[in-house]
Short mmCIF file of C-alpha atoms in Angstrom, two decimals:
data_model
loop_
_atom_site.label_atom_id
_atom_site.label_comp_id
_atom_site.label_asym_id
_atom_site.label_seq_id
_atom_site.Cartn_x
_atom_site.Cartn_y
_atom_site.Cartn_z
CA MET A 1 0.26 -0.45 0.21
CA LEU A 2 2.65 2.24 0.51
CA ASP A 3 3.95 1.50 -2.73
CA SER A 4 0.47 2.30 -4.00
CA ILE A 5 1.34 5.98 -2.15
CA TYR A 6 4.19 6.25 -3.96
CA VAL A 7 2.46 5.96 -7.48
CA GLY A 8 -0.59 7.79 -6.98
CA MET A 9 2.10 10.63 -5.16
CA SER A 10 4.67 10.52 -9.21
CA GLY A 11 0.43 11.35 -10.78
CA LEU A 12 0.15 14.25 -9.00
CA SER A 13 3.56 15.10 -9.43
CA ALA A 14 3.10 14.73 -13.07
CA PHE A 15 -0.25 16.35 -13.52
CA SER A 16 0.98 19.48 -11.76
CA LYS A 17 4.15 20.07 -14.22
CA GLY A 18 1.38 19.35 -16.93
CA LEU A 19 -0.44 21.66 -15.44
CA GLN A 20 2.15 23.78 -14.90
CA THR A 21 2.26 23.80 -19.02
CA ILE A 22 -1.28 25.15 -20.18
CA SER A 23 -0.85 27.32 -17.98
CA ASN A 24 2.08 28.92 -19.38
CA ASN A 25 -0.11 27.93 -22.93
CA VAL A 26 -2.86 30.39 -21.53
CA ALA A 27 -0.88 33.05 -20.50
CA ASN A 28 0.59 33.58 -23.49
CA MET A 29 -2.42 33.86 -25.59
CA ASN A 30 -1.29 36.65 -26.73
CA THR A 31 2.51 36.50 -27.04
CA PRO A 32 3.45 37.41 -30.47
CA GLY A 33 5.53 34.15 -31.95
CA PHE A 34 4.49 31.92 -29.06
CA LYS A 35 4.58 28.47 -30.03
CA THR A 36 2.59 25.80 -27.48
CA SER A 37 3.72 22.73 -25.69
CA THR A 38 1.52 19.70 -25.25
CA PRO A 39 2.39 17.65 -21.91
CA GLN A 40 3.58 14.48 -22.84
CA PHE A 41 3.58 11.01 -20.30
CA GLU A 42 5.15 8.19 -19.45
CA ASP A 43 4.89 5.63 -17.71
CA VAL A 44 7.27 4.17 -14.90
CA TYR A 45 8.70 0.32 -14.63
CA TYR A 46 11.62 1.11 -11.57
CA GLY A 47 11.36 -2.55 -10.32
CA GLN A 48 11.29 -6.58 -10.94
CA ARG A 49 9.82 -9.00 -9.61
CA PHE A 50 9.54 -13.20 -10.25
CA ALA A 51 7.13 -14.01 -12.86
CA ARG A 52 4.58 -17.56 -12.06
CA ASN A 53 7.52 -20.09 -13.86
CA THR A 54 4.79 -20.96 -16.50
CA PRO A 55 6.21 -22.76 -20.10
CA GLY A 56 6.88 -19.57 -21.48
CA ALA A 57 6.34 -16.92 -19.46
CA PRO A 58 9.39 -14.88 -18.33
CA ALA A 59 11.92 -15.44 -15.11
CA LEU A 60 11.19 -11.39 -14.10
CA MET A 61 8.22 -9.50 -14.52
CA PRO A 62 8.20 -5.13 -14.21
CA TYR A 63 6.21 -3.76 -12.19
CA GLY A 64 5.00 0.01 -12.80
CA SER A 65 5.32 2.46 -10.21
CA GLY A 66 3.46 5.76 -11.54
CA VAL A 67 3.46 8.13 -14.59
CA ASP A 68 6.21 10.56 -15.27
CA TYR A 69 6.58 14.17 -16.55
CA GLY A 70 7.73 13.21 -19.95
CA TYR A 71 8.03 16.06 -22.35
CA ALA A 72 6.39 18.74 -23.41
CA SER A 73 6.63 18.81 -27.68
CA LEU A 74 5.66 21.80 -29.16
CA ASN A 75 3.01 22.67 -32.00
CA MET A 76 4.84 25.03 -34.72
CA SER A 77 1.93 25.15 -36.54
CA GLN A 78 1.80 28.27 -37.74
CA GLY A 79 -0.32 31.78 -36.15
CA ASP A 80 -2.48 34.60 -37.45
CA ILE A 81 -0.43 36.74 -39.03
CA ARG A 82 -1.67 40.25 -37.91
CA ASN A 83 -0.56 44.01 -39.54
CA SER A 84 1.66 46.00 -37.47
CA SER A 85 2.69 50.24 -37.32
CA GLY A 86 6.32 48.56 -37.45
CA GLN A 87 8.24 49.82 -40.85
CA LEU A 88 10.91 46.15 -39.74
CA ASP A 89 7.86 43.81 -38.50
CA LEU A 90 8.75 40.83 -39.95
CA ALA A 91 6.19 37.84 -40.21
CA ILE A 92 7.12 34.24 -41.85
CA GLN A 93 4.07 33.16 -43.74
CA GLY A 94 5.17 29.22 -44.23
CA ASN A 95 8.08 26.80 -43.20
CA GLY A 96 11.20 28.80 -41.47
CA PHE A 97 12.58 31.26 -38.54
CA LEU A 98 13.90 34.01 -38.58
CA THR A 99 17.99 34.55 -37.28
CA LEU A 100 19.27 36.50 -35.43
CA LEU A 101 22.46 36.62 -34.00
CA ASP A 102 23.64 37.19 -30.26
CA GLY A 103 27.51 37.38 -31.09
CA GLY A 104 28.70 34.41 -32.68
CA THR A 105 25.20 32.55 -31.93
CA PRO A 106 22.41 32.37 -33.88
CA ARG A 107 18.64 32.33 -31.94
CA TYR A 108 15.79 31.52 -33.69
CA VAL A 109 12.25 33.54 -34.11
CA ARG A 110 9.09 33.55 -35.91
CA THR A 111 8.21 36.77 -35.84
CA GLY A 112 10.04 40.15 -35.30
CA GLN A 113 9.74 43.78 -33.86
CA PHE A 114 12.91 45.29 -35.19
CA THR A 115 14.27 48.33 -34.35
CA ALA A 116 17.81 50.54 -35.80
CA GLY A 117 20.05 49.54 -32.82
CA THR A 118 22.17 52.81 -31.67
CA ASP A 119 25.51 51.10 -32.62
CA GLY A 120 23.77 51.16 -36.72
CA PHE A 121 22.61 47.69 -36.86
CA ILE A 122 18.67 46.16 -37.20
CA GLU A 123 17.76 44.46 -33.73
CA ASP A 124 15.25 42.52 -32.09
CA ALA A 125 13.54 45.44 -29.70
CA VAL A 126 12.34 42.44 -26.85
CA SER A 127 15.78 40.41 -27.03
CA GLY A 128 18.29 43.29 -28.19
CA PHE A 129 19.94 40.57 -30.83
CA LYS A 130 20.97 41.69 -34.56
CA LEU A 131 18.69 40.86 -37.59
CA ALA A 132 20.56 38.64 -40.10
CA ALA A 133 20.96 38.66 -43.99
CA LEU A 134 23.07 35.71 -46.00
CA ASP A 135 25.91 37.15 -47.27
CA LEU A 136 27.34 35.78 -50.44
CA SER A 137 28.56 32.51 -49.58
CA GLY A 138 25.54 31.91 -47.50
CA LYS A 139 26.69 32.94 -44.00
CA PRO A 140 24.13 34.63 -41.69
CA VAL A 141 25.86 38.51 -40.88
CA PRO A 142 24.12 41.03 -39.53
CA ILE A 143 22.31 43.71 -41.66
CA SER A 144 23.70 47.85 -40.70
CA MET A 145 21.61 50.44 -41.15
CA THR A 146 25.12 53.17 -41.87
CA ASP A 147 24.73 54.54 -44.10
CA ARG A 148 21.31 53.93 -45.33
CA GLN A 149 19.41 56.75 -44.18
CA ILE A 150 20.39 59.28 -46.63
CA SER A 151 20.75 58.78 -50.26
CA ALA A 152 23.60 60.64 -51.58
CA PRO A 153 23.10 63.27 -55.05
CA LYS A 154 23.85 62.21 -58.59
CA ALA A 155 25.61 65.18 -60.12
CA THR A 156 23.42 65.36 -64.31
CA SER A 157 25.85 64.34 -66.61
CA VAL A 158 23.06 63.65 -69.22
CA VAL A 159 19.75 65.82 -70.30
CA LYS A 160 18.11 63.90 -72.24
CA PHE A 161 15.55 65.69 -74.88
CA THR A 162 12.70 63.84 -77.50
CA ASP A 163 9.42 64.69 -79.85
CA ASN A 164 9.50 67.23 -82.56
CA LEU A 165 10.60 71.22 -83.53
CA SER A 166 8.91 71.95 -85.99
CA PRO A 167 10.50 74.14 -88.95
CA GLY A 168 7.70 76.56 -88.81
CA ALA A 169 8.70 77.89 -85.60
CA THR A 170 10.26 81.54 -85.04
CA ASP A 171 11.44 81.08 -81.70
CA PHE A 172 10.94 77.81 -79.22
CA SER A 173 12.03 77.20 -75.74
CA ILE A 174 11.77 74.63 -73.12
CA PRO A 175 12.08 76.81 -69.74
CA ASP A 176 13.75 75.18 -66.24
CA VAL A 177 15.22 71.77 -67.38
CA GLU A 178 16.28 70.45 -63.50
CA VAL A 179 19.48 69.11 -63.65
CA TYR A 180 21.84 68.48 -60.57
CA ASP A 181 25.91 69.35 -59.41
CA ALA A 182 27.65 67.10 -56.82
CA THR A 183 26.13 68.39 -54.00
CA GLY A 184 22.63 67.82 -55.35
CA GLY A 185 21.93 71.37 -55.15
CA LYS A 186 19.39 71.98 -58.47
CA HIS A 187 19.60 74.37 -61.38
CA LYS A 188 16.66 75.24 -63.90
CA LEU A 189 18.28 75.97 -66.65
CA THR A 190 15.70 78.03 -70.33
CA ILE A 191 17.09 76.05 -73.46
CA ALA A 192 15.87 78.66 -76.79
CA PHE A 193 16.01 77.24 -79.81
CA SER A 194 15.95 79.73 -83.34
CA PRO A 195 16.34 78.84 -86.73
CA ASP A 196 19.64 80.29 -88.16
CA SER A 197 19.21 78.90 -91.60
CA SER A 198 21.60 81.46 -93.21
CA ILE A 199 24.50 78.81 -93.23
CA MET A 200 22.59 75.90 -93.97
CA PRO A 201 18.77 74.95 -94.30
CA GLY A 202 18.09 72.78 -91.17
CA ARG A 203 19.80 74.73 -88.88
CA TRP A 204 18.50 75.60 -85.85
CA LYS A 205 20.60 78.51 -83.13
CA VAL A 206 20.80 76.94 -79.13
CA THR A 207 20.85 79.19 -76.15
CA VAL A 208 20.94 78.14 -72.78
CA SER A 209 20.29 80.06 -69.87
CA ASP A 210 20.36 79.65 -66.27
CA GLU A 211 17.73 80.53 -63.45
CA LYS A 212 19.06 83.84 -63.35
CA GLY A 213 18.99 84.23 -67.32
CA LEU A 214 22.99 84.72 -67.73
CA PRO A 215 24.11 82.57 -70.71
CA VAL A 216 25.56 79.60 -69.74
CA THR A 217 26.69 78.72 -73.80
CA GLU A 218 25.62 79.13 -77.68
CA SER A 219 25.64 76.37 -79.92
CA SER A 220 24.20 74.76 -82.80
CA LEU A 221 21.56 71.76 -84.26
CA GLN A 222 21.60 70.73 -87.77
CA PHE A 223 18.70 69.30 -89.21
CA VAL A 224 19.13 66.71 -92.41
CA GLY A 225 16.26 64.76 -93.61
CA GLY A 226 13.87 65.60 -90.28
CA ILE A 227 16.64 64.22 -88.25
CA VAL A 228 19.86 65.43 -86.26
CA MET A 229 23.04 65.09 -87.76
CA PRO A 230 24.86 62.21 -86.44
CA GLY A 231 27.47 63.54 -84.72
CA ALA A 232 26.36 66.30 -84.37
CA ASP A 233 23.57 66.02 -81.60
CA THR A 234 24.89 67.05 -78.55
CA ILE A 235 25.28 70.03 -76.51
CA ASP A 236 28.55 70.25 -74.14
CA LEU A 237 28.14 72.97 -70.99
CA THR A 238 29.39 73.66 -68.26
CA LEU A 239 27.42 75.48 -64.97
CA THR A 240 29.42 77.44 -61.79
CA SER A 241 28.28 77.56 -59.03
CA ALA A 242 29.55 79.11 -55.90
CA ASP A 243 28.52 76.15 -53.38
CA ALA A 244 29.54 73.28 -55.61
CA PRO A 245 32.10 72.31 -58.22
CA PRO A 246 31.96 72.48 -61.72
CA LEU A 247 29.05 71.11 -63.36
CA THR A 248 29.78 69.94 -66.81
CA LEU A 249 26.72 67.89 -68.72
CA LYS A 250 25.29 66.68 -72.10
CA LEU A 251 22.23 67.73 -73.65
CA ASP A 252 21.97 64.74 -75.60
CA PHE A 253 19.31 65.20 -78.77
CA SER A 254 19.88 61.83 -80.42
CA ASN A 255 17.27 60.13 -78.71
CA GLY A 256 13.51 60.65 -81.28
CA VAL A 257 14.17 64.71 -81.57
CA THR A 258 12.85 65.39 -85.23
CA ASN A 259 12.38 68.49 -87.39
CA PHE A 260 8.78 68.01 -88.93
CA SER A 261 6.90 70.73 -90.34
CA ALA A 262 3.96 70.77 -88.00
CA GLY A 263 3.24 74.36 -88.32
CA SER A 264 3.90 77.07 -85.36
CA THR A 265 4.00 74.42 -82.60
CA SER A 266 6.66 72.51 -81.43
CA THR A 267 6.45 69.04 -78.75
CA LEU A 268 10.12 69.43 -78.18
CA ARG A 269 10.71 68.11 -74.67
CA MET A 270 13.19 67.00 -72.00
CA ALA A 271 12.64 63.13 -71.93
CA ASP A 272 15.25 61.72 -68.71
CA GLN A 273 18.34 63.51 -66.71
CA ASP A 274 20.50 61.14 -64.48
CA GLY A 275 21.44 63.08 -62.02
CA TYR A 276 19.44 63.74 -58.02
CA ALA A 277 19.38 65.59 -55.10
CA ALA A 278 19.76 63.75 -51.12
CA GLY A 279 17.05 61.91 -49.63
CA THR A 280 15.97 60.82 -46.61
CA LEU A 281 14.85 57.22 -46.05
CA THR A 282 10.32 57.56 -46.37
CA THR A 283 9.42 54.42 -46.15
CA MET A 284 11.35 50.47 -45.49
CA SER A 285 9.74 47.01 -47.17
CA ILE A 286 10.25 43.42 -48.20
CA ASN A 287 11.10 42.87 -51.69
CA ASP A 288 10.32 39.49 -53.74
CA ALA A 289 13.72 38.62 -53.35
CA GLY A 290 13.72 39.24 -48.96
CA GLN A 291 15.62 42.09 -49.30
CA LEU A 292 14.34 44.88 -46.42
CA GLU A 293 14.26 47.78 -49.54
CA PHE A 294 14.98 51.32 -48.20
CA GLN A 295 12.45 54.17 -50.08
CA TYR A 296 13.88 57.46 -50.01
CA SER A 297 12.46 61.39 -51.27
CA ASN A 298 14.29 61.42 -54.36
CA GLY A 299 12.81 58.77 -55.44
CA LYS A 300 15.63 56.33 -54.92
CA THR A 301 15.92 53.23 -53.48
CA ASP A 302 18.68 50.38 -51.69
CA HIS A 303 18.24 46.80 -50.55
CA THR A 304 20.57 45.05 -47.81
CA ASP A 305 21.01 40.72 -48.69
CA SER A 306 18.51 38.50 -48.95
CA ILE A 307 17.21 37.75 -45.34
CA ALA A 308 18.62 35.03 -43.45
CA ILE A 309 14.97 31.98 -42.88
CA ALA A 310 16.57 28.90 -41.73
CA ASN A 311 14.40 25.91 -42.28
CA PHE A 312 15.44 22.46 -39.48
CA ALA A 313 14.95 19.18 -40.39
CA ASP A 314 13.05 19.17 -37.41
CA PRO A 315 12.13 21.49 -35.88
CA GLN A 316 10.94 19.74 -32.62
CA GLN A 317 14.53 19.43 -31.35
CA LEU A 318 14.02 23.03 -30.97
CA ILE A 319 14.22 24.25 -27.12
CA GLN A 320 12.02 27.37 -26.30
CA THR A 321 13.68 29.72 -24.30
CA GLY A 322 11.15 32.89 -23.55
CA LYS A 323 11.12 36.21 -25.36
CA GLY A 324 10.23 34.39 -28.38
CA LEU A 325 13.49 32.87 -29.31
CA PHE A 326 14.27 29.40 -30.23
CA ASP A 327 17.79 28.17 -29.07
CA ALA A 328 19.00 24.81 -31.73
CA SER A 329 21.74 23.60 -30.01
CA HIS A 330 20.47 20.24 -29.66
CA ALA A 331 19.78 20.11 -33.23
CA SER A 332 20.77 19.33 -36.89
CA PRO A 333 22.15 22.54 -38.52
CA PRO A 334 19.30 24.04 -40.43
CA ALA A 335 19.77 25.27 -44.01
CA TYR A 336 18.87 28.74 -45.14
CA GLY A 337 17.37 30.25 -47.34
CA ALA A 338 15.95 33.32 -49.12
CA SER A 339 12.25 34.60 -48.51
CA GLY A 340 9.53 32.09 -50.75
CA ARG A 341 13.03 30.19 -51.91
CA ASP A 342 14.93 26.82 -51.21
CA GLY A 343 11.45 25.96 -49.18
CA ALA A 344 11.28 29.22 -46.88
CA GLY A 345 8.23 30.67 -46.41
CA ARG A 346 7.86 34.55 -47.93
CA LEU A 347 8.54 37.21 -45.47
CA LEU A 348 5.86 40.61 -44.64
CA SER A 349 6.40 43.16 -43.26
CA SER A 350 5.12 44.92 -40.81
CA SER A 351 3.26 41.83 -39.85
CA VAL A 352 3.75 40.00 -36.89
CA GLU A 353 2.74 36.62 -35.97
CA ALA A 354 0.80 35.95 -33.14
CA SER A 355 0.90 33.18 -30.78
CA ASN A 356 -0.72 29.81 -31.77
CA VAL A 357 -2.92 29.35 -28.50
CA ASP A 358 -6.63 27.29 -29.42
CA LEU A 359 -8.38 28.16 -26.18
CA SER A 360 -10.90 25.54 -26.66
CA ARG A 361 -7.92 22.99 -26.82
CA GLU A 362 -6.13 24.07 -23.68
CA PHE A 363 -9.53 23.86 -21.68
CA GLY A 364 -10.04 19.95 -22.46
CA GLN A 365 -6.27 19.15 -21.37
CA LEU A 366 -7.10 21.28 -17.96
CA ILE A 367 -10.20 18.90 -17.67
CA LEU A 368 -7.93 15.95 -18.43
CA ILE A 369 -5.23 16.74 -16.06
CA GLN A 370 -8.05 17.87 -13.65
CA ARG A 371 -9.84 14.45 -13.71
CA GLY A 372 -6.20 13.02 -13.25
CA PHE A 373 -4.61 15.17 -10.36
CA GLN A 374 -8.34 14.52 -8.50
CA ALA A 375 -8.18 10.49 -9.37
CA SER A 376 -4.12 9.73 -7.88
CA SER A 377 -5.63 12.06 -4.49
CA GLN A 378 -8.25 9.82 -5.11
CA VAL A 379 -5.73 6.75 -4.82
CA VAL A 380 -3.23 8.09 -2.05
CA THR A 381 -6.52 9.00 -0.05
CA THR A 382 -7.62 5.25 -0.03
CA ALA A 383 -3.84 3.81 0.14
CA ASN A 384 -4.07 6.31 3.43
CA GLU A 385 -6.90 4.97 4.66
CA MET A 386 -6.24 1.17 4.07
CA ILE A 387 -3.13 1.82 6.07
CA MET A 388 -5.15 3.25 9.11
CA GLN A 389 -7.84 0.54 8.59
CA LEU A 390 -4.12 -2.06 9.65
CA PHE A 391 -3.12 0.30 12.38
CA GLN A 392 -6.18 0.27 14.17
CA MET A 393 -6.34 -4.01 13.32
CA ARG A 394 -2.91 -4.25 15.22
CA GLY A 395 -4.47 -1.73 17.49
CA GLN A 396 -7.48 -4.02 18.47
CA SER A 397 -5.54 -7.10 17.65
#
């Protein structure tokens, strides 16, 4: 009967630990990226005693000594994906884990709320570990925001024009042609055209003036058969400024500029120019390649390497350590991939993965554990009563 008490006590202990697991699941129902655990119980056979000596029967037979709390198996099913207000918040739709670097030690999460740290690296707001991307060799390395807050300016080198300059027009000008110097300063040019057929038919005089109306250069264009004469379809000029180095650029009329008669109406216009001002970071998002992409106020973009997504052959080998982190020190090394490739899920920006806690399932488990605990308690009570009866019988005898 003492053995029965110990068996009942093992049940009380095991079901208490199971209750702790269920309680932890319920408590984390609103924790982003949390994965529930399912209690797993194991029968216990400590001793052996002789079995009946019958033909074919074993000489020894183990006897049950109760139950033990074996382990808690992780439920790796995906939680709901929810939108968030953080531009650097990330979630994975599908398989895989985001990789964080704790110094040189990798940690893994299913979701993360990231910020730009004081050292310029992108780090998890909860743990402080650095988000990793894949370098050219496929190794996870921390992502740096250094030099990504500003998009450097680029000086204009070529201004391209297109459409028609009608020979029926006496004078024509294109105002407010914007170009940029090496410091990102913007300059507005006016380009005036006037027919000059005194030397040769189809010739036009071209005068370039700055925003103050001062002439910068004078040159000419020669049309033959309605198109600009090859080899004479560009004009070089240099702008000077007190705030920037001299800007040398080229006006290019070789791309579809024509000289066909259209009365007094000309449609010649600037098609493109390759310079731009400095830009400040406006938004961040994940592109189709799984890269963190930066958009700037000057219309330019930049991006990091592809964010590292780790795939494990057996995610059950991971250990949940708190703060949404998983430890993989006892698991087989993961295979790294990018968003939507190599078996990895798709990265979603401005999103977080909610907990996968199912309250109805947890309450069902809670009822089963409660009944098990009550039954084990009843076993202990009954065994204790039987022992007391023995003591009473001994006293009566």
